[in-house]
């Protein structure tokens, strides 16, 4: 889980200068993705 969080933070940091609004929305999705049932590999 820690690796996934770090990967998301890196992704946001890389793309935020170009797509600020989209990346800001990704930063605020802590509870949003819990509604989806992803396989364990993801």
PDB file of N, H, CA, C and O in Angstrom:
ATOM      1  N   UNK A   1       0.830  -1.203   0.000  1.00  0.00           N
ATOM      2  CA  UNK A   1       0.000   0.000   0.000  1.00  0.00           C
ATOM      3  C   UNK A   1       0.867   1.257   0.000  1.00  0.00           C
ATOM      4  O   UNK A   1       0.559   2.234  -0.683  1.00  0.00           O
ATOM      5  N   UNK A   2       1.944   1.224   0.765  1.00  0.00           N
ATOM      6  H   UNK A   2       2.194   0.430   1.320  1.00  0.00           H
ATOM      7  CA  UNK A   2       2.821   2.394   0.815  1.00  0.00           C
ATOM      8  C   UNK A   2       3.421   2.700  -0.553  1.00  0.00           C
ATOM      9  O   UNK A   2       3.575   3.863  -0.927  1.00  0.00           O
ATOM     10  N   UNK A   3       3.756   1.646  -1.295  1.00  0.00           N
ATOM     11  H   UNK A   3       3.630   0.702  -0.991  1.00  0.00           H
ATOM     12  CA  UNK A   3       4.313   1.845  -2.635  1.00  0.00           C
ATOM     13  C   UNK A   3       3.277   2.464  -3.570  1.00  0.00           C
ATOM     14  O   UNK A   3       3.619   3.291  -4.416  1.00  0.00           O
ATOM     15  N   UNK A   4       2.030   2.073  -3.423  1.00  0.00           N
ATOM     16  H   UNK A   4       1.753   1.401  -2.736  1.00  0.00           H
ATOM     17  CA  UNK A   4       0.965   2.624  -4.260  1.00  0.00           C
ATOM     18  C   UNK A   4       0.734   4.097  -3.945  1.00  0.00           C
ATOM     19  O   UNK A   4       0.553   4.909  -4.853  1.00  0.00           O
ATOM     20  N   UNK A   5       0.741   4.436  -2.678  1.00  0.00           N
ATOM     21  H   UNK A   5       0.888   3.777  -1.941  1.00  0.00           H
ATOM     22  CA  UNK A   5       0.564   5.835  -2.273  1.00  0.00           C
ATOM     23  C   UNK A   5       1.715   6.676  -2.805  1.00  0.00           C
ATOM     24  O   UNK A   5       1.500   7.777  -3.311  1.00  0.00           O
ATOM     25  N   UNK A   6       2.928   6.166  -2.695  1.00  0.00           N
ATOM     26  H   UNK A   6       3.103   5.271  -2.285  1.00  0.00           H
ATOM     27  CA  UNK A   6       4.096   6.890  -3.198  1.00  0.00           C
ATOM     28  C   UNK A   6       4.028   7.052  -4.712  1.00  0.00           C
ATOM     29  O   UNK A   6       4.367   8.111  -5.240  1.00  0.00           O
ATOM     30  N   UNK A   7       3.593   6.013  -5.409  1.00  0.00           N
ATOM     31  H   UNK A   7       3.318   5.153  -4.980  1.00  0.00           H
ATOM     32  CA  UNK A   7       3.462   6.094  -6.866  1.00  0.00           C
ATOM     33  C   UNK A   7       2.435   7.152  -7.261  1.00  0.00           C
ATOM     34  O   UNK A   7       2.653   7.899  -8.215  1.00  0.00           O
ATOM     35  N   UNK A   8       1.327   7.223  -6.541  1.00  0.00           N
ATOM     36  H   UNK A   8       1.150   6.616  -5.766  1.00  0.00           H
ATOM     37  CA  UNK A   8       0.312   8.244  -6.821  1.00  0.00           C
ATOM     38  C   UNK A   8       0.864   9.638  -6.554  1.00  0.00           C
ATOM     39  O   UNK A   8       0.635  10.556  -7.342  1.00  0.00           O
ATOM     40  N   UNK A   9       1.580   9.805  -5.464  1.00  0.00           N
ATOM     41  H   UNK A   9       1.766   9.060  -4.824  1.00  0.00           H
ATOM     42  CA  UNK A   9       2.179  11.106  -5.149  1.00  0.00           C
ATOM     43  C   UNK A   9       3.180  11.523  -6.220  1.00  0.00           C
ATOM     44  O   UNK A   9       3.227  12.693  -6.602  1.00  0.00           O
ATOM     45  N   UNK A  10       3.976  10.584  -6.703  1.00  0.00           N
ATOM     46  H   UNK A  10       3.938   9.634  -6.392  1.00  0.00           H
ATOM     47  CA  UNK A  10       4.940  10.878  -7.766  1.00  0.00           C
ATOM     48  C   UNK A  10       4.228  11.266  -9.056  1.00  0.00           C
ATOM     49  O   UNK A  10       4.636  12.204  -9.742  1.00  0.00           O
ATOM     50  N   UNK A  11       3.168  10.543  -9.380  1.00  0.00           N
ATOM     51  H   UNK A  11       2.836   9.781  -8.823  1.00  0.00           H
ATOM     52  CA  UNK A  11       2.383  10.832 -10.578  1.00  0.00           C
ATOM     53  C   UNK A  11       1.796  12.239 -10.504  1.00  0.00           C
ATOM     54  O   UNK A  11       1.870  13.001 -11.468  1.00  0.00           O
ATOM     55  N   UNK A  12       1.219  12.575  -9.369  1.00  0.00           N
ATOM     56  H   UNK A  12       1.159  11.956  -8.586  1.00  0.00           H
ATOM     57  CA  UNK A  12       0.618  13.899  -9.187  1.00  0.00           C
ATOM     58  C   UNK A  12       1.681  14.983  -9.289  1.00  0.00           C
ATOM     59  O   UNK A  12       1.463  16.004  -9.941  1.00  0.00           O
ATOM     60  N   UNK A  13       2.826  14.772  -8.652  1.00  0.00           N
ATOM     61  H   UNK A  13       3.003  13.943  -8.123  1.00  0.00           H
ATOM     62  CA  UNK A  13       3.901  15.766  -8.692  1.00  0.00           C
ATOM     63  C   UNK A  13       4.400  15.996 -10.118  1.00  0.00           C
ATOM     64  O   UNK A  13       4.715  17.123 -10.500  1.00  0.00           O
ATOM     65  N   UNK A  14       4.468  14.926 -10.895  1.00  0.00           N
ATOM     66  H   UNK A  14       4.212  14.011 -10.585  1.00  0.00           H
ATOM     67  CA  UNK A  14       4.959  15.040 -12.272  1.00  0.00           C
ATOM     68  C   UNK A  14       3.994  15.804 -13.168  1.00  0.00           C
ATOM     69  O   UNK A  14       4.420  16.624 -13.980  1.00  0.00           O
ATOM     70  N   UNK A  15       2.717  15.545 -13.029  1.00  0.00           N
ATOM     71  H   UNK A  15       2.371  14.879 -12.369  1.00  0.00           H
ATOM     72  CA  UNK A  15       1.734  16.099 -13.955  1.00  0.00           C
ATOM     73  C   UNK A  15       1.008  17.348 -13.451  1.00  0.00           C
ATOM     74  O   UNK A  15       0.312  18.004 -14.226  1.00  0.00           O
ATOM     75  N   UNK A  16       1.156  17.684 -12.189  1.00  0.00           N
ATOM     76  H   UNK A  16       1.721  17.151 -11.559  1.00  0.00           H
ATOM     77  CA  UNK A  16       0.433  18.837 -11.633  1.00  0.00           C
ATOM     78  C   UNK A  16       0.775  20.162 -12.325  1.00  0.00           C
ATOM     79  O   UNK A  16      -0.121  20.982 -12.527  1.00  0.00           O
ATOM     80  N   UNK A  17       2.036  20.398 -12.694  1.00  0.00           N
ATOM     81  H   UNK A  17       2.764  19.732 -12.530  1.00  0.00           H
ATOM     82  CA  UNK A  17       2.310  21.671 -13.383  1.00  0.00           C
ATOM     83  C   UNK A  17       1.527  21.847 -14.686  1.00  0.00           C
ATOM     84  O   UNK A  17       1.167  22.969 -15.043  1.00  0.00           O
ATOM     85  N   UNK A  18       1.269  20.770 -15.381  1.00  0.00           N
ATOM     86  H   UNK A  18       1.562  19.859 -15.091  1.00  0.00           H
ATOM     87  CA  UNK A  18       0.570  20.857 -16.666  1.00  0.00           C
ATOM     88  C   UNK A  18      -0.944  20.715 -16.522  1.00  0.00           C
ATOM     89  O   UNK A  18      -1.701  21.358 -17.249  1.00  0.00           O
ATOM     90  N   UNK A  19      -1.386  19.874 -15.584  1.00  0.00           N
ATOM     91  H   UNK A  19      -0.771  19.351 -14.993  1.00  0.00           H
ATOM     92  CA  UNK A  19      -2.814  19.581 -15.404  1.00  0.00           C
ATOM     93  C   UNK A  19      -3.210  19.808 -13.948  1.00  0.00           C
ATOM     94  O   UNK A  19      -3.604  18.876 -13.246  1.00  0.00           O
ATOM     95  N   UNK A  20      -3.101  21.040 -13.511  1.00  0.00           N
ATOM     96  H   UNK A  20      -2.782  21.798 -14.080  1.00  0.00           H
ATOM     97  CA  UNK A  20      -3.274  21.372 -12.096  1.00  0.00           C
ATOM     98  C   UNK A  20      -4.632  20.942 -11.542  1.00  0.00           C
ATOM     99  O   UNK A  20      -4.689  20.286 -10.502  1.00  0.00           O
ATOM    100  N   UNK A  21      -5.709  21.297 -12.208  1.00  0.00           N
ATOM    101  H   UNK A  21      -5.662  21.830 -13.052  1.00  0.00           H
ATOM    102  CA  UNK A  21      -7.053  20.994 -11.690  1.00  0.00           C
ATOM    103  C   UNK A  21      -7.307  19.490 -11.604  1.00  0.00           C
ATOM    104  O   UNK A  21      -7.886  19.013 -10.628  1.00  0.00           O
ATOM    105  N   UNK A  22      -6.883  18.751 -12.608  1.00  0.00           N
ATOM    106  H   UNK A  22      -6.413  19.139 -13.401  1.00  0.00           H
ATOM    107  CA  UNK A  22      -7.084  17.301 -12.602  1.00  0.00           C
ATOM    108  C   UNK A  22      -6.304  16.671 -11.452  1.00  0.00           C
ATOM    109  O   UNK A  22      -6.827  15.815 -10.738  1.00  0.00           O
ATOM    110  N   UNK A  23      -5.062  17.093 -11.274  1.00  0.00           N
ATOM    111  H   UNK A  23      -4.637  17.789 -11.854  1.00  0.00           H
ATOM    112  CA  UNK A  23      -4.234  16.520 -10.214  1.00  0.00           C
ATOM    113  C   UNK A  23      -4.757  16.908  -8.832  1.00  0.00           C
ATOM    114  O   UNK A  23      -4.667  16.117  -7.894  1.00  0.00           O
ATOM    115  N   UNK A  24      -5.297  18.108  -8.700  1.00  0.00           N
ATOM    116  H   UNK A  24      -5.370  18.751  -9.462  1.00  0.00           H
ATOM    117  CA  UNK A  24      -5.892  18.500  -7.418  1.00  0.00           C
ATOM    118  C   UNK A  24      -7.092  17.617  -7.098  1.00  0.00           C
ATOM    119  O   UNK A  24      -7.327  17.278  -5.938  1.00  0.00           O
ATOM    120  N   UNK A  25      -7.847  17.247  -8.120  1.00  0.00           N
ATOM    121  H   UNK A  25      -7.657  17.523  -9.063  1.00  0.00           H
ATOM    122  CA  UNK A  25      -8.982  16.361  -7.857  1.00  0.00           C
ATOM    123  C   UNK A  25      -8.503  14.970  -7.454  1.00  0.00           C
ATOM    124  O   UNK A  25      -9.143  14.315  -6.631  1.00  0.00           O
ATOM    125  N   UNK A  26      -7.397  14.510  -8.015  1.00  0.00           N
ATOM    126  H   UNK A  26      -6.877  15.041  -8.684  1.00  0.00           H
ATOM    127  CA  UNK A  26      -6.842  13.212  -7.618  1.00  0.00           C
ATOM    128  C   UNK A  26      -6.324  13.235  -6.184  1.00  0.00           C
ATOM    129  O   UNK A  26      -6.362  12.221  -5.487  1.00  0.00           O
ATOM    130  N   UNK A  27      -5.844  14.386  -5.751  1.00  0.00           N
ATOM    131  H   UNK A  27      -5.813  15.210  -6.318  1.00  0.00           H
ATOM    132  CA  UNK A  27      -5.338  14.500  -4.380  1.00  0.00           C
ATOM    133  C   UNK A  27      -6.461  14.358  -3.354  1.00  0.00           C
ATOM    134  O   UNK A  27      -6.207  14.015  -2.200  1.00  0.00           O
ATOM    135  N   UNK A  28      -7.683  14.617  -3.763  1.00  0.00           N
ATOM    136  H   UNK A  28      -7.890  14.896  -4.701  1.00  0.00           H
ATOM    137  CA  UNK A  28      -8.815  14.612  -2.836  1.00  0.00           C
ATOM    138  C   UNK A  28      -9.727  13.401  -3.017  1.00  0.00           C
ATOM    139  O   UNK A  28     -10.937  13.505  -2.814  1.00  0.00           O
ATOM    140  N   UNK A  29      -9.169  12.271  -3.390  1.00  0.00           N
ATOM    141  H   UNK A  29      -8.187  12.187  -3.555  1.00  0.00           H
ATOM    142  CA  UNK A  29      -9.997  11.087  -3.643  1.00  0.00           C
ATOM    143  C   UNK A  29      -9.738   9.975  -2.635  1.00  0.00           C
ATOM    144  O   UNK A  29      -9.889   8.801  -2.973  1.00  0.00           O
ATOM    145  N   UNK A  30      -9.361  10.304  -1.434  1.00  0.00           N
ATOM    146  H   UNK A  30      -9.238  11.257  -1.160  1.00  0.00           H
ATOM    147  CA  UNK A  30      -9.037   9.282  -0.435  1.00  0.00           C
ATOM    148  C   UNK A  30     -10.147   8.250  -0.278  1.00  0.00           C
ATOM    149  O   UNK A  30      -9.868   7.053  -0.209  1.00  0.00           O
ATOM    150  N   UNK A  31     -11.380   8.686  -0.221  1.00  0.00           N
ATOM    151  H   UNK A  31     -11.606   9.658  -0.276  1.00  0.00           H
ATOM    152  CA  UNK A  31     -12.490   7.764   0.002  1.00  0.00           C
ATOM    153  C   UNK A  31     -13.203   7.347  -1.277  1.00  0.00           C
ATOM    154  O   UNK A  31     -13.955   6.372  -1.272  1.00  0.00           O
ATOM    155  N   UNK A  32     -12.984   8.053  -2.347  1.00  0.00           N
ATOM    156  H   UNK A  32     -12.373   8.844  -2.351  1.00  0.00           H
ATOM    157  CA  UNK A  32     -13.693   7.764  -3.591  1.00  0.00           C
ATOM    158  C   UNK A  32     -13.398   6.364  -4.109  1.00  0.00           C
ATOM    159  O   UNK A  32     -14.324   5.643  -4.479  1.00  0.00           O
ATOM    160  N   UNK A  33     -12.147   5.968  -4.143  1.00  0.00           N
ATOM    161  H   UNK A  33     -11.395   6.554  -3.842  1.00  0.00           H
ATOM    162  CA  UNK A  33     -11.781   4.689  -4.742  1.00  0.00           C
ATOM    163  C   UNK A  33     -12.169   3.495  -3.892  1.00  0.00           C
ATOM    164  O   UNK A  33     -12.080   2.362  -4.365  1.00  0.00           O
ATOM    165  N   UNK A  34     -12.594   3.703  -2.667  1.00  0.00           N
ATOM    166  H   UNK A  34     -12.667   4.624  -2.283  1.00  0.00           H
ATOM    167  CA  UNK A  34     -13.009   2.574  -1.839  1.00  0.00           C
ATOM    168  C   UNK A  34     -14.322   1.970  -2.326  1.00  0.00           C
ATOM    169  O   UNK A  34     -14.671   0.862  -1.921  1.00  0.00           O
ATOM    170  N   UNK A  35     -15.055   2.669  -3.180  1.00  0.00           N
ATOM    171  H   UNK A  35     -14.772   3.569  -3.510  1.00  0.00           H
ATOM    172  CA  UNK A  35     -16.315   2.153  -3.704  1.00  0.00           C
ATOM    173  C   UNK A  35     -16.110   1.126  -4.814  1.00  0.00           C
ATOM    174  O   UNK A  35     -17.029   0.382  -5.154  1.00  0.00           O
ATOM    175  N   UNK A  36     -14.920   1.088  -5.368  1.00  0.00           N
ATOM    176  H   UNK A  36     -14.173   1.692  -5.091  1.00  0.00           H
ATOM    177  CA  UNK A  36     -14.630   0.149  -6.447  1.00  0.00           C
ATOM    178  C   UNK A  36     -14.015  -1.120  -5.878  1.00  0.00           C
ATOM    179  O   UNK A  36     -13.309  -1.075  -4.870  1.00  0.00           O
ATOM    180  N   UNK A  37     -14.278  -2.236  -6.514  1.00  0.00           N
ATOM    181  H   UNK A  37     -14.852  -2.272  -7.333  1.00  0.00           H
ATOM    182  CA  UNK A  37     -13.693  -3.501  -6.081  1.00  0.00           C
ATOM    183  C   UNK A  37     -12.599  -3.887  -7.069  1.00  0.00           C
ATOM    184  O   UNK A  37     -12.870  -4.463  -8.123  1.00  0.00           O
ATOM    185  N   UNK A  38     -11.362  -3.560  -6.713  1.00  0.00           N
ATOM    186  H   UNK A  38     -11.142  -3.092  -5.857  1.00  0.00           H
ATOM    187  CA  UNK A  38     -10.225  -3.887  -7.555  1.00  0.00           C
ATOM    188  C   UNK A  38      -9.666  -5.237  -7.146  1.00  0.00           C
ATOM    189  O   UNK A  38      -9.777  -5.644  -5.990  1.00  0.00           O
ATOM    190  N   UNK A  39      -9.070  -5.921  -8.098  1.00  0.00           N
ATOM    191  H   UNK A  39      -8.981  -5.590  -9.037  1.00  0.00           H
ATOM    192  CA  UNK A  39      -8.411  -7.178  -7.755  1.00  0.00           C
ATOM    193  C   UNK A  39      -7.179  -6.883  -6.906  1.00  0.00           C
ATOM    194  O   UNK A  39      -6.687  -5.755  -6.894  1.00  0.00           O
ATOM    195  N   UNK A  40      -6.691  -7.873  -6.211  1.00  0.00           N
ATOM    196  H   UNK A  40      -7.091  -8.789  -6.221  1.00  0.00           H
ATOM    197  CA  UNK A  40      -5.559  -7.682  -5.308  1.00  0.00           C
ATOM    198  C   UNK A  40      -4.314  -7.194  -6.051  1.00  0.00           C
ATOM    199  O   UNK A  40      -3.535  -6.424  -5.489  1.00  0.00           O
ATOM    200  N   UNK A  41      -4.107  -7.623  -7.302  1.00  0.00           N
ATOM    201  H   UNK A  41      -4.740  -8.249  -7.758  1.00  0.00           H
ATOM    202  CA  UNK A  41      -2.918  -7.233  -8.051  1.00  0.00           C
ATOM    203  C   UNK A  41      -2.837  -5.732  -8.260  1.00  0.00           C
ATOM    204  O   UNK A  41      -1.739  -5.180  -8.334  1.00  0.00           O
ATOM    205  N   UNK A  42      -3.960  -5.071  -8.357  1.00  0.00           N
ATOM    206  H   UNK A  42      -4.851  -5.519  -8.297  1.00  0.00           H
ATOM    207  CA  UNK A  42      -3.967  -3.629  -8.565  1.00  0.00           C
ATOM    208  C   UNK A  42      -3.619  -2.984  -7.258  1.00  0.00           C
ATOM    209  O   UNK A  42      -3.559  -1.757  -7.171  1.00  0.00           O
TER     210      UNK A  42
END
